[in-house]
Coordinates of C-alpha atoms in Angstrom, one line a residue:
M1118 CA 4.9 5.1 22.5
S1119 CA 2.4 5.7 25.2
T1120 CA 1.2 2.0 25.1
Q1121 CA 4.5 0.5 25.5
T1122 CA 5.7 -1.3 28.6
P1123 CA 8.4 0.3 30.6
P1124 CA 12.1 -0.7 30.2
A1125 CA 13.0 -4.0 31.7
T1126 CA 14.2 -3.8 35.3
G1127 CA 17.6 -5.0 34.5
H1128 CA 19.4 -2.5 36.6
D1129 CA 22.7 -2.8 34.7
G1130 CA 20.9 -3.3 31.3
K1131 CA 23.4 -5.0 29.0
G1132 CA 26.3 -4.4 31.4
L1133 CA 27.8 -1.1 29.8
A1134 CA 29.2 1.6 32.0
K1135 CA 26.5 4.1 32.9
G1136 CA 26.5 7.9 33.1
T1137 CA 30.0 8.2 31.4
L1138 CA 28.9 11.0 28.9
G1139 CA 27.2 14.2 29.1
L1140 CA 26.0 16.6 26.3
W1141 CA 29.5 17.8 25.6
G1142 CA 31.1 14.4 25.4
S1143 CA 28.3 13.0 23.4
T1144 CA 28.5 15.8 20.8
V1145 CA 32.3 15.5 20.7
I1146 CA 32.2 11.9 19.8
G1147 CA 29.5 12.6 17.2
L1148 CA 31.6 15.2 15.6
A1149 CA 34.8 13.1 15.7
S1150 CA 32.8 10.2 14.0
T1151 CA 32.2 12.4 11.0
A1152 CA 36.0 13.1 10.6
P1153 CA 35.3 16.7 9.5
V1154 CA 38.8 17.7 8.3
Y1155 CA 39.3 14.4 6.2
S1156 CA 35.7 14.5 4.9
L1157 CA 36.1 18.0 3.6
A1158 CA 39.6 17.2 2.2
A1159 CA 38.2 14.2 0.3
T1160 CA 34.9 15.7 -0.8
L1161 CA 35.0 19.4 -1.2
G1162 CA 36.9 19.2 -4.5
F1163 CA 34.7 16.8 -6.2
V1164 CA 31.5 18.6 -5.2
V1165 CA 33.0 21.9 -6.7
L1166 CA 33.9 20.0 -9.8
T1167 CA 30.3 18.7 -10.1
V1168 CA 28.3 21.9 -9.4
G1169 CA 30.8 24.7 -9.5
E1170 CA 29.9 27.8 -7.5
Q1171 CA 26.7 26.0 -6.2
A1172 CA 28.8 23.8 -3.8
P1173 CA 27.7 25.8 -0.7
I1174 CA 24.1 25.2 -1.3
A1175 CA 24.8 21.6 -2.2
F1176 CA 26.1 21.1 1.3
V1177 CA 22.9 22.8 2.6
I1178 CA 20.7 20.6 0.6
A1179 CA 22.6 17.4 1.7
F1180 CA 22.2 18.5 5.3
V1181 CA 18.4 18.5 5.1
P1182 CA 17.9 14.6 5.1
M1183 CA 20.5 14.3 7.8
L1184 CA 18.7 16.7 10.1
L1185 CA 15.3 15.1 9.3
I1186 CA 16.6 11.6 10.2
A1187 CA 18.3 13.1 13.3
F1188 CA 14.8 14.0 14.5
A1189 CA 13.6 10.3 13.9
Y1190 CA 16.7 9.1 16.0
R1191 CA 15.9 11.6 18.8
E1192 CA 12.2 10.5 19.0
L1193 CA 12.9 6.8 18.9
N1194 CA 15.7 7.2 21.5
R1195 CA 13.4 9.1 23.8
D1196 CA 11.1 6.0 24.0
V1197 CA 13.7 3.2 23.4
P1198 CA 17.1 4.3 24.5
D1199 CA 18.8 1.1 23.3
C1200 CA 22.4 0.9 22.0
G1201 CA 21.2 -1.2 19.1
T1202 CA 19.5 1.9 17.5
A1203 CA 18.6 1.1 13.9
F1204 CA 18.6 -2.6 14.6
T1205 CA 16.3 -2.4 17.7
W1206 CA 14.0 0.2 16.3
G1207 CA 13.7 -1.5 12.9
T1208 CA 12.8 -4.8 14.6
K1209 CA 10.2 -3.1 16.9
A1210 CA 8.6 -1.4 13.9
F1211 CA 8.9 -3.9 11.0
G1212 CA 9.9 -7.2 12.6
P1213 CA 13.1 -9.3 12.9
W1214 CA 14.1 -9.5 9.2
V1215 CA 14.1 -5.8 8.6
G1216 CA 15.7 -5.0 12.0
W1217 CA 18.5 -7.5 11.3
M1218 CA 19.3 -5.9 8.0
A1219 CA 19.3 -2.5 9.5
G1220 CA 21.8 -3.7 12.0
W1221 CA 23.9 -5.2 9.1
G1222 CA 23.9 -1.9 7.3
V1223 CA 25.5 -0.3 10.4
A1224 CA 28.1 -3.0 10.5
V1225 CA 28.9 -2.8 6.7
A1226 CA 29.3 1.0 6.8
G1227 CA 31.7 0.7 9.8
T1228 CA 33.9 -2.0 8.3
V1229 CA 34.2 -0.1 5.0
V1230 CA 35.0 3.3 6.4
L1231 CA 37.4 2.0 8.9
A1232 CA 39.6 0.4 6.1
N1233 CA 39.7 3.8 4.3
L1234 CA 40.2 5.8 7.3
A1235 CA 43.2 3.6 8.3
Q1236 CA 44.7 4.0 4.8
I1237 CA 44.3 7.8 4.9
G1238 CA 45.9 7.8 8.4
G1239 CA 48.8 5.9 7.2
I1240 CA 49.4 7.9 4.1
Y1241 CA 49.2 11.2 6.0
F1242 CA 51.5 9.9 8.8
W1243 CA 54.2 9.3 6.4
L1244 CA 53.7 12.5 4.5
L1245 CA 54.4 14.1 7.8
V1246 CA 57.4 11.9 8.8
A1247 CA 58.9 10.6 5.7
P1248 CA 57.1 11.8 2.4
D1249 CA 58.9 9.2 0.3
L1250 CA 57.2 6.3 2.1
A1251 CA 53.7 7.8 1.7
E1252 CA 53.5 5.9 -1.7
N1253 CA 54.9 2.6 -0.3
V1254 CA 51.8 0.3 -0.2
P1255 CA 53.2 -2.2 2.4
V1256 CA 54.4 0.5 4.7
V1257 CA 51.2 2.5 4.6
T1258 CA 49.1 -0.7 5.0
A1259 CA 51.1 -1.8 8.0
T1260 CA 50.7 1.6 9.6
G1261 CA 46.9 1.6 9.0
V1262 CA 46.8 -1.8 10.6
V1263 CA 48.6 -0.4 13.5
F1264 CA 46.1 2.5 13.8
I1265 CA 43.1 0.1 13.7
A1266 CA 44.6 -2.1 16.3
L1267 CA 45.4 0.9 18.6
M1268 CA 42.0 2.4 18.3
S1269 CA 40.4 -1.0 18.9
W1270 CA 42.4 -1.3 22.1
I1271 CA 41.4 2.2 23.2
S1272 CA 37.7 1.4 22.5
W1273 CA 38.0 -2.0 24.4
R1274 CA 39.8 -0.2 27.3
G1275 CA 36.8 2.0 28.1
L1276 CA 34.6 4.9 26.7
E1277 CA 36.0 7.4 29.3
I1278 CA 39.6 7.2 27.9
G1279 CA 38.2 7.3 24.5
E1280 CA 36.2 10.5 25.2
R1281 CA 39.3 12.2 26.7
L1282 CA 41.3 11.3 23.6
Q1283 CA 38.6 12.6 21.4
N1284 CA 38.4 16.0 23.2
V1285 CA 41.9 16.7 22.4
L1286 CA 41.9 15.3 18.9
L1287 CA 38.6 17.2 17.9
A1288 CA 40.1 20.4 19.4
L1289 CA 43.1 20.1 17.1
Q1290 CA 40.9 19.6 14.0
Y1291 CA 38.8 22.5 14.7
L1292 CA 41.9 24.7 15.4
A1293 CA 43.2 23.8 11.8
L1294 CA 39.7 24.5 10.3
I1295 CA 39.4 27.9 12.1
L1296 CA 42.8 28.9 11.0
F1297 CA 42.1 27.8 7.5
V1298 CA 39.0 30.0 7.4
V1299 CA 40.7 32.9 9.1
F1300 CA 43.8 33.0 6.9
A1301 CA 41.7 32.5 3.7
T1302 CA 39.2 35.3 4.5
W1303 CA 42.0 37.6 5.6
Q1304 CA 43.8 37.3 2.4
V1305 CA 40.7 37.7 0.3
V1306 CA 39.6 40.8 2.3
T1307 CA 43.1 42.4 2.1
G1308 CA 43.6 41.6 -1.5
T1309 CA 46.7 39.4 -0.9
A1310 CA 45.1 36.1 -2.0
P1311 CA 46.5 34.4 -5.2
E1312 CA 45.3 35.3 -8.6
G1313 CA 41.9 33.9 -9.3
S1314 CA 40.4 34.4 -5.9
T1315 CA 37.0 36.0 -5.7
T1316 CA 34.5 37.4 -3.1
P1317 CA 31.6 35.4 -2.0
E1318 CA 28.4 35.9 -3.8
A1319 CA 24.7 35.4 -3.0
S1320 CA 24.4 33.2 -6.0
W1321 CA 26.5 30.4 -4.4
F1322 CA 23.4 29.9 -2.2
D1323 CA 20.8 30.0 -4.9
P1324 CA 19.1 26.4 -5.0
F1325 CA 17.6 27.3 -8.5
A1326 CA 20.9 28.1 -10.1
F1327 CA 21.8 24.5 -10.7
T1328 CA 22.2 23.6 -14.4
S1329 CA 21.9 19.8 -14.2
F1330 CA 19.7 17.7 -12.1
D1331 CA 22.1 14.9 -12.4
A1332 CA 24.8 17.1 -11.1
V1333 CA 22.7 18.2 -8.2
V1334 CA 22.1 14.5 -7.2
E1335 CA 25.7 13.6 -7.5
A1336 CA 26.8 16.5 -5.4
V1337 CA 24.3 15.8 -2.7
L1338 CA 25.2 12.1 -2.6
L1339 CA 28.9 13.1 -2.3
A1340 CA 28.0 15.6 0.5
L1341 CA 25.9 13.0 2.3
F1342 CA 29.0 11.1 3.2
I1343 CA 30.7 14.0 5.1
Y1344 CA 27.6 14.2 7.5
W1345 CA 27.4 10.6 8.2
G1346 CA 28.7 9.6 11.7
W1347 CA 26.6 11.7 14.0
D1348 CA 24.4 8.8 15.0
T1349 CA 27.3 7.5 17.2
C1350 CA 25.8 9.7 19.8
L1351 CA 22.8 7.5 19.9
A1352 CA 24.7 4.3 20.0
L1353 CA 26.2 5.3 23.2
N1354 CA 22.9 6.2 24.8
E1355 CA 23.1 3.5 27.5
E1356 CA 26.4 5.0 28.6
T1357 CA 25.2 8.5 28.6
K1358 CA 23.8 10.5 31.5
D1359 CA 20.0 11.2 30.9
P1360 CA 20.0 8.6 28.1
K1361 CA 16.6 9.5 26.8
R1362 CA 17.3 13.1 26.1
I1363 CA 21.0 13.9 25.9
P1364 CA 21.9 11.6 22.9
G1365 CA 19.1 13.0 20.8
R1366 CA 20.0 16.6 21.6
A1367 CA 23.7 15.8 20.8
A1368 CA 22.7 14.3 17.5
V1369 CA 20.7 17.4 16.5
L1370 CA 23.5 19.7 17.7
T1371 CA 26.2 17.7 15.9
T1372 CA 24.4 18.0 12.5
L1373 CA 24.0 21.8 13.0
I1374 CA 27.5 22.3 14.0
L1375 CA 28.6 20.2 10.9
L1376 CA 26.5 22.4 8.7
V1377 CA 28.1 25.6 9.8
T1378 CA 31.5 24.0 9.6
Y1379 CA 31.2 22.7 6.1
V1380 CA 29.6 25.7 4.6
G1381 CA 32.0 28.0 6.2
V1382 CA 35.0 26.2 5.0
T1383 CA 33.6 25.7 1.5
V1384 CA 32.9 29.5 1.1
A1385 CA 36.4 30.3 2.4
A1386 CA 38.1 27.8 0.1
M1387 CA 36.2 28.9 -3.0
S1388 CA 36.9 32.6 -2.2
Y1389 CA 40.6 32.1 -1.6
A1390 CA 41.4 29.6 -4.4
G1391 CA 38.7 30.5 -7.0
L1392 CA 37.0 28.1 -9.4
G1393 CA 39.7 28.2 -12.0
D1394 CA 40.9 24.9 -13.6
A1395 CA 44.6 25.7 -13.2
G1396 CA 47.0 26.1 -10.4
I1397 CA 45.2 26.0 -7.0
G1398 CA 41.9 26.7 -8.4
L1399 CA 39.1 24.4 -7.2
G1400 CA 38.1 23.6 -10.8
N1401 CA 41.5 21.9 -11.3
E1402 CA 40.9 18.1 -11.3
D1403 CA 44.4 17.5 -9.9
N1404 CA 43.3 19.2 -6.7
A1405 CA 40.0 17.3 -6.2
D1406 CA 41.5 14.4 -4.4
D1407 CA 42.5 16.6 -1.5
V1408 CA 41.7 20.3 -1.5
F1409 CA 43.6 21.0 1.7
F1410 CA 46.8 19.3 0.4
A1411 CA 46.6 21.5 -2.7
L1412 CA 46.2 24.7 -0.8
K1413 CA 48.3 24.1 2.3
D1414 CA 51.6 25.6 1.1
A1415 CA 50.1 28.7 -0.5
L1416 CA 47.8 29.5 2.6
F1417 CA 49.9 28.3 5.5
G1418 CA 53.4 28.7 4.2
P1419 CA 55.9 27.2 6.6
W1420 CA 53.0 26.0 8.8
A1421 CA 51.6 23.9 6.0
W1422 CA 52.3 20.8 8.1
L1423 CA 49.4 21.7 10.4
L1424 CA 46.9 20.8 7.8
V1425 CA 48.7 17.5 7.1
V1426 CA 48.5 16.7 10.9
A1427 CA 44.7 17.7 11.0
V1428 CA 43.9 15.4 8.1
M1429 CA 45.8 12.5 9.8
I1430 CA 44.2 13.2 13.2
S1431 CA 40.7 13.4 11.6
A1432 CA 41.1 10.0 10.0
V1433 CA 42.7 8.3 13.0
S1434 CA 40.1 9.7 15.6
S1435 CA 37.3 8.7 13.5
T1436 CA 38.7 5.1 13.4
Q1437 CA 38.2 5.0 17.1
T1438 CA 34.7 6.4 17.1
T1439 CA 33.5 4.3 14.2
I1440 CA 34.2 1.2 16.2
L1441 CA 32.0 2.3 19.1
P1442 CA 28.5 2.1 17.3
T1443 CA 29.2 -1.0 15.4
A1444 CA 30.4 -2.9 18.5
R1445 CA 27.4 -1.7 20.5
G1446 CA 25.1 -2.6 17.6
T1447 CA 26.3 -6.3 17.5
L1448 CA 26.2 -6.5 21.3
A1449 CA 22.5 -5.5 21.2
M1450 CA 21.8 -8.0 18.4
A1451 CA 23.3 -10.8 20.6
V1452 CA 21.4 -9.7 23.6
Y1453 CA 18.2 -10.2 21.7
K1454 CA 19.5 -13.3 20.1
A1455 CA 19.9 -12.0 16.6
L1456 CA 23.6 -12.9 16.7
P1457 CA 25.5 -15.6 18.7
K1458 CA 25.7 -14.8 22.4
R1459 CA 29.4 -14.4 22.3
F1460 CA 28.9 -11.0 20.7
G1461 CA 27.1 -10.0 23.8
T1462 CA 30.2 -10.4 26.1
V1463 CA 30.9 -7.3 28.1
H1464 CA 34.3 -6.7 29.9
P1465 CA 33.7 -7.0 33.6
R1466 CA 36.1 -4.2 34.4
F1467 CA 36.0 -1.8 31.5
R1468 CA 32.2 -2.3 30.8
T1469 CA 32.6 -2.4 27.2
P1470 CA 31.4 -4.8 24.5
S1471 CA 34.7 -6.7 24.6
F1472 CA 34.3 -9.4 22.1
S1473 CA 32.4 -7.2 19.6
T1474 CA 34.9 -4.4 19.8
L1475 CA 38.0 -6.8 19.3
L1476 CA 36.2 -8.7 16.5
M1477 CA 35.3 -5.3 14.8
G1478 CA 38.9 -4.4 14.7
F1479 CA 40.0 -7.8 13.5
V1480 CA 37.5 -7.8 10.6
A1481 CA 38.4 -4.2 9.7
I1482 CA 42.1 -5.2 9.5
V1483 CA 41.3 -8.3 7.4
F1484 CA 39.0 -6.4 5.0
Y1485 CA 41.5 -3.6 4.7
V1486 CA 44.6 -5.8 4.0
G1487 CA 42.5 -8.1 1.7
M1488 CA 41.2 -5.2 -0.4
T1489 CA 44.7 -3.7 -0.6
L1490 CA 46.2 -7.0 -1.7
I1491 CA 43.5 -7.3 -4.5
S1492 CA 43.7 -3.8 -5.7
D1493 CA 43.8 -0.2 -4.4
N1494 CA 41.1 0.5 -7.0
I1495 CA 38.7 -1.9 -5.3
L1496 CA 39.5 -0.2 -1.9
Q1497 CA 38.7 3.1 -3.5
D1498 CA 35.3 1.8 -4.8
T1499 CA 34.3 0.4 -1.4
I1500 CA 34.3 4.0 0.0
L1501 CA 32.3 5.1 -3.0
S1502 CA 29.7 2.5 -2.2
L1503 CA 29.5 3.5 1.3
G1504 CA 26.5 5.9 0.6
L1505 CA 24.3 2.9 -0.2
A1506 CA 24.7 1.4 3.3
I1507 CA 24.3 4.7 4.9
A1508 CA 21.1 5.6 3.0
F1509 CA 19.8 2.0 3.7
Y1510 CA 19.9 2.0 7.4
Y1511 CA 19.1 5.7 7.8
A1512 CA 16.0 5.3 5.7
I1513 CA 14.9 2.2 7.6
T1514 CA 15.1 4.2 10.8
G1515 CA 13.2 7.1 9.4
F1516 CA 10.3 4.8 8.3
A1517 CA 10.6 2.9 11.6
C1518 CA 9.9 6.1 13.5
V1519 CA 6.7 6.7 11.6
W1520 CA 5.4 3.2 12.0
Y1521 CA 6.5 2.8 15.5
F1522 CA 4.7 5.9 16.6
R1523 CA 1.8 5.4 14.3
R1524 CA -0.9 5.4 17.1
T1525 CA 0.4 8.8 18.6
L1526 CA 1.2 10.7 15.3
F1527 CA -1.8 13.1 15.6
D1528 CA -1.9 13.5 19.3
S1529 CA -0.1 16.9 19.0
W1530 CA 1.4 19.3 16.6
R1531 CA 4.8 18.3 18.0
N1532 CA 4.2 14.5 17.2
F1533 CA 2.9 15.3 13.8
W1534 CA 6.1 17.2 12.8
N1535 CA 8.7 15.2 14.8
R1536 CA 7.4 11.7 14.4
L1537 CA 5.7 11.9 11.0
V1538 CA 6.6 14.7 8.7
F1539 CA 10.3 15.0 9.4
P1540 CA 11.2 11.4 9.6
L1541 CA 9.0 10.4 6.6
V1542 CA 10.4 13.1 4.3
G1543 CA 14.1 12.2 5.4
A1544 CA 13.4 8.6 4.8
V1545 CA 11.8 9.2 1.3
L1546 CA 14.7 11.5 0.4
L1547 CA 17.2 8.8 1.4
T1548 CA 15.3 6.0 -0.3
G1549 CA 15.4 8.1 -3.5
A1550 CA 19.1 8.7 -3.1
F1551 CA 19.7 4.9 -2.7
I1552 CA 17.7 3.9 -5.7
Y1553 CA 19.1 6.7 -8.0
S1554 CA 22.6 6.1 -6.7
A1555 CA 22.4 2.3 -7.2
I1556 CA 21.2 2.8 -10.8
D1557 CA 24.0 5.2 -11.5
M1558 CA 26.5 2.9 -10.2
L1559 CA 25.5 0.2 -12.7
D1560 CA 27.4 2.1 -15.2
P1561 CA 30.8 0.3 -15.9
D1562 CA 32.4 3.7 -16.0
Y1563 CA 31.4 4.6 -12.5
G1564 CA 34.2 4.3 -10.0
Y1565 CA 37.6 2.6 -10.6
T1566 CA 36.7 -1.0 -11.4
V1567 CA 34.4 -3.1 -13.4
L1568 CA 33.1 -6.4 -12.1
F1569 CA 30.7 -8.8 -13.9
G1570 CA 30.2 -6.2 -16.6
V1571 CA 28.8 -3.5 -14.2
G1572 CA 30.5 -0.8 -12.0
G1573 CA 32.5 -2.4 -9.2
V1574 CA 31.0 0.2 -6.8
F1575 CA 27.5 -1.2 -7.4
V1576 CA 28.8 -4.8 -6.9
V1577 CA 30.5 -3.9 -3.7
G1578 CA 27.6 -1.7 -2.4
V1579 CA 24.7 -3.9 -3.3
G1580 CA 26.7 -7.1 -2.9
S1581 CA 27.6 -6.3 0.8
L1582 CA 23.9 -5.7 1.6
A1583 CA 23.0 -9.0 -0.3
L1584 CA 25.7 -10.9 1.7
G1585 CA 23.9 -9.7 4.9
A1586 CA 20.7 -11.1 3.7
V1587 CA 22.4 -14.5 3.0
L1588 CA 24.0 -14.6 6.4
M1589 CA 20.7 -13.7 8.0
V1590 CA 18.9 -16.6 6.5
V1591 CA 21.7 -19.0 7.5
W1592 CA 21.7 -17.8 11.0
S1593 CA 17.8 -18.2 11.1
F1594 CA 18.3 -22.0 10.8
F1595 CA 20.4 -22.1 14.1
A1596 CA 18.4 -23.0 17.3
E1597 CA 19.9 -20.1 19.2
S1598 CA 18.2 -17.6 16.7
K1599 CA 14.7 -18.9 16.9
P1600 CA 13.5 -16.6 19.7
F1601 CA 14.5 -13.7 17.7
F1602 CA 13.2 -14.7 14.3
R1603 CA 9.9 -15.9 15.9
G1604 CA 9.6 -12.4 17.4
E1605 CA 9.9 -13.5 21.0
S1606 CA 13.1 -11.9 22.2
L1607 CA 12.4 -8.5 20.5
N1608 CA 9.1 -7.2 19.2
E1609 CA 7.0 -4.1 19.4
D1610 CA 5.7 -4.7 22.9
T1611 CA 8.7 -6.3 24.7
A1612 CA 10.6 -4.2 27.0
V1613 CA 14.3 -3.6 26.0
L1614 CA 17.1 -4.4 28.2
V1615 CA 18.4 -0.9 29.2
P1616 CA 19.6 0.4 32.7
D1617 CA 16.8 1.5 35.0
E1618 CA 16.6 5.3 35.4
D1619 CA 16.4 5.1 39.1
E1620 CA 19.7 3.0 38.9
L1621 CA 21.7 5.4 37.0
P1622 CA 24.6 6.9 38.9
T1623 CA 24.1 10.3 40.6
I1624 CA 27.7 11.4 40.2
R1625 CA 28.5 13.8 37.4
S1626 CA 30.1 12.4 34.3
I1627 CA 33.6 13.3 33.3
D1628 CA 32.5 16.2 31.2
G1629 CA 30.2 17.6 33.8
G1630 CA 27.1 15.7 32.8
I1631 CA 25.4 18.7 31.4

């Protein structure tokens, strides 16, 4: 805000590589983090089962809070381009306790999704290579562990190599999605689509055609998951050229691209397969787990393996990009003494959060193997609980934007909309989604397991956040944490440790720095 002191003159900031990403690279990583192909494969069928032909408008409605929170991220990043994002902004707005929990929310979401992405990557790898092994739990788990370890190494090795890899992997994902839409649309138009296909109708986009409010909420909560991940752009702000502007632009651009992608694929799939409850119809519960797998043979014929490859690539690439924001979040927490200083270690050559990156990979592997050994059902429930952590720290960020900029909200119409209305509405919507979802998850029939007499999804989701609160209190008793919890190392008025603008490199980034 206008009264804030300028960034600290730390030159190198936290020691991360500067000017590595431009708008293109930042957007690519934001898109890769959402795992568009895998997200659609895992979610589209369930959304259709929930709201039928209103699935397209459900994806549009779910997009609204994501876009509104993206505005909050953009505004906060312009004033405080710190890689701690939700943690840093939450602390500056509401103090150390709220900020610490926002940082914990990011870490929980990253750990949970890494385990599930690794499992999907392992399953689809063997579906491609040796289908008989795709149901062999030890083999799939070992493969998932290799994927996490490999992507952790790439993230540790440097952001530049990670961006180059993501350019290729994202291009392959979008090639598969484009072919899916083109093939499906062509067959519908030419009348060669299977029996049950239908032409798109305007009613699919009618927000007043829903027949059940509960179904709307459930569908929107499902759809929220597939948009999550765009905020990785902001976590890499200190490594981005023009860090105050490009990350925010990339975040908004990412959400818009995702909206077009998801709605376009949904309409194509519904038109081609229809909504019937038999065969390849999207109303068939047997197809809900993976729509692409159900349609691949009919739509792609001998090239069906392309969709299998696309889902595997989507999961594996997102494994790498998910590590990035979590490692940088814990790095920032350590720099401001919210975590032990070891988390703040930066590799002298690669300029990455070395300890945080490797620890993130290790914790994800332990979590993945542990959940798999206990029960595959519990592992499935962890992904269902992911929405709670996402809504939790996104909502904190939205409210933080309003409060942090409270003195300048009415200075201009731009501030009024971008710093008050959009972030506040987004935060309120996500808070409502969190509360409604948590209450719904209490039902023992929700999810795959029952723990302590209530839904296992609730226990995992709320329990993981509660565990963070316990760890926060324990850490507050350590002498090293006192400057943070007393509000000395980071508060509303203290300057954050980010690179000086006049010290940023003048060379163009590897993607042109545009």
